[in-house]
Amino acid sequence: MMKKKVWIDTDLSVGMTRHKRDGYCDVDDGYAVLQLMKADNIEICGISAVFGNTLIENSYPLSKQMSSDFALGEIPVFRGAGEAINLREVKSNEAVEALAEALQKQPMIIMAIGPATNVGLLLLKYPELKNKIQEVVLVAGRRTAQDYFKIGNKGNHAQDLNFDLDNDAFRLMFEHGVPVTLCPFEISNKVWVKAEDLDALAKGDKGNQWLAEASRAWLQQWVDQGAEGFNPFDVLASHYIIAPEDIISEYLNARLEIHQDDTVKTNVKEVFKSYLLCDKKEGFPVKYCYDVVPGYHKKLMDSLLK
Ligand SMILES: [Ca+2]
């Protein structure tokens, strides 16, 4: 079997507490990375860490920990961007150079499940390598500016975090014509991880156990918001790469548009932000994943517990 060659760009934050505010960070990158590590048809060529859910000072050591604990340390890990692209002072980093070197050797799929800053920097520094990127799979986007990302039932709207943290990184991928696949909230909110799923993972191998334990506080945070479980956003990207037949998608066009910021809790309508919108109007062509096949939840659990 020809294995798919995948580079992972991740803002891993499993088990971390939030920077400068109360609560825990998302655990979803851990599910995506572990699922890829366990997939028979995937070869992970490297992992680059990026800021996002947490600081680069956390995502980098966590990436190294996952490689050493669950992949025998055989996957090389590199420290990437700690902040969004600054177009007036474009700096490369260890991860961007390693990704460039890997792409020079062979084409790869990039699973970018944080802000795509390292990929954007790569395109600025090495635009000639754009043809070596088979596909970038990202977690971002929505259909209209009125669609919102609901967490629980208390009226809280979540950010389109990866996109919000580095708009320019996404623009760079579109403008370079890199094949982009988006796994937005629209698909991940159809998939739930609940307490019984964590109980099942707790009976699995050490990778499953680590994820289960670290996910309890994250789950509780969602339950406190009125949800019955949490959406494992990033695992839709890894699942799409492993088994695209389990994911339902359509071809749309993407563009950036500025509208009022729906995540700001105020009646003062003075805060705006960019939205990543996907529809049939003019824009950059993307594959937009919006649903999973029947029986998906079992497929997901089986892929993690194998
Ligand atoms: Ca992530």
mmCIF file of C-alpha atoms and ligand atoms in Angstrom, residues 9-13 26 28-29 53 112-115 139 162 234, ligand 1:
data_model
loop_
_atom_site.group_PDB
_atom_site.id
_atom_site.type_symbol
_atom_site.label_atom_id
_atom_site.label_comp_id
_atom_site.label_asym_id
_atom_site.label_seq_id
_atom_site.Cartn_x
_atom_site.Cartn_y
_atom_site.Cartn_z
ATOM 1 C CA ASP A 9 1.267 21.567 11.782
ATOM 2 C CA THR A 10 -0.360 21.758 15.208
ATOM 3 C CA ASP A 11 -1.071 24.002 18.182
ATOM 4 C CA LEU A 12 -1.254 21.013 20.559
ATOM 5 C CA SER A 13 -2.529 22.105 23.968
ATOM 6 C CA ASP A 26 -8.691 22.436 23.703
ATOM 7 C CA ASP A 28 -8.674 18.194 19.877
ATOM 8 C CA ASP A 29 -5.194 18.341 18.320
ATOM 9 C CA ASN A 53 -4.793 27.276 21.470
ATOM 10 C CA ALA A 112 -2.588 22.445 9.489
ATOM 11 C CA ILE A 113 -4.807 22.281 12.579
ATOM 12 C CA GLY A 114 -3.774 25.555 14.176
ATOM 13 C CA PRO A 115 -3.362 29.015 12.686
ATOM 14 C CA VAL A 139 -10.086 23.704 10.427
ATOM 15 C CA ASN A 162 -7.379 29.319 13.625
ATOM 16 C CA ASP A 234 -9.348 18.889 14.542
HETATM 17 CA CA CA B 1 -5.784 22.924 16.850
#
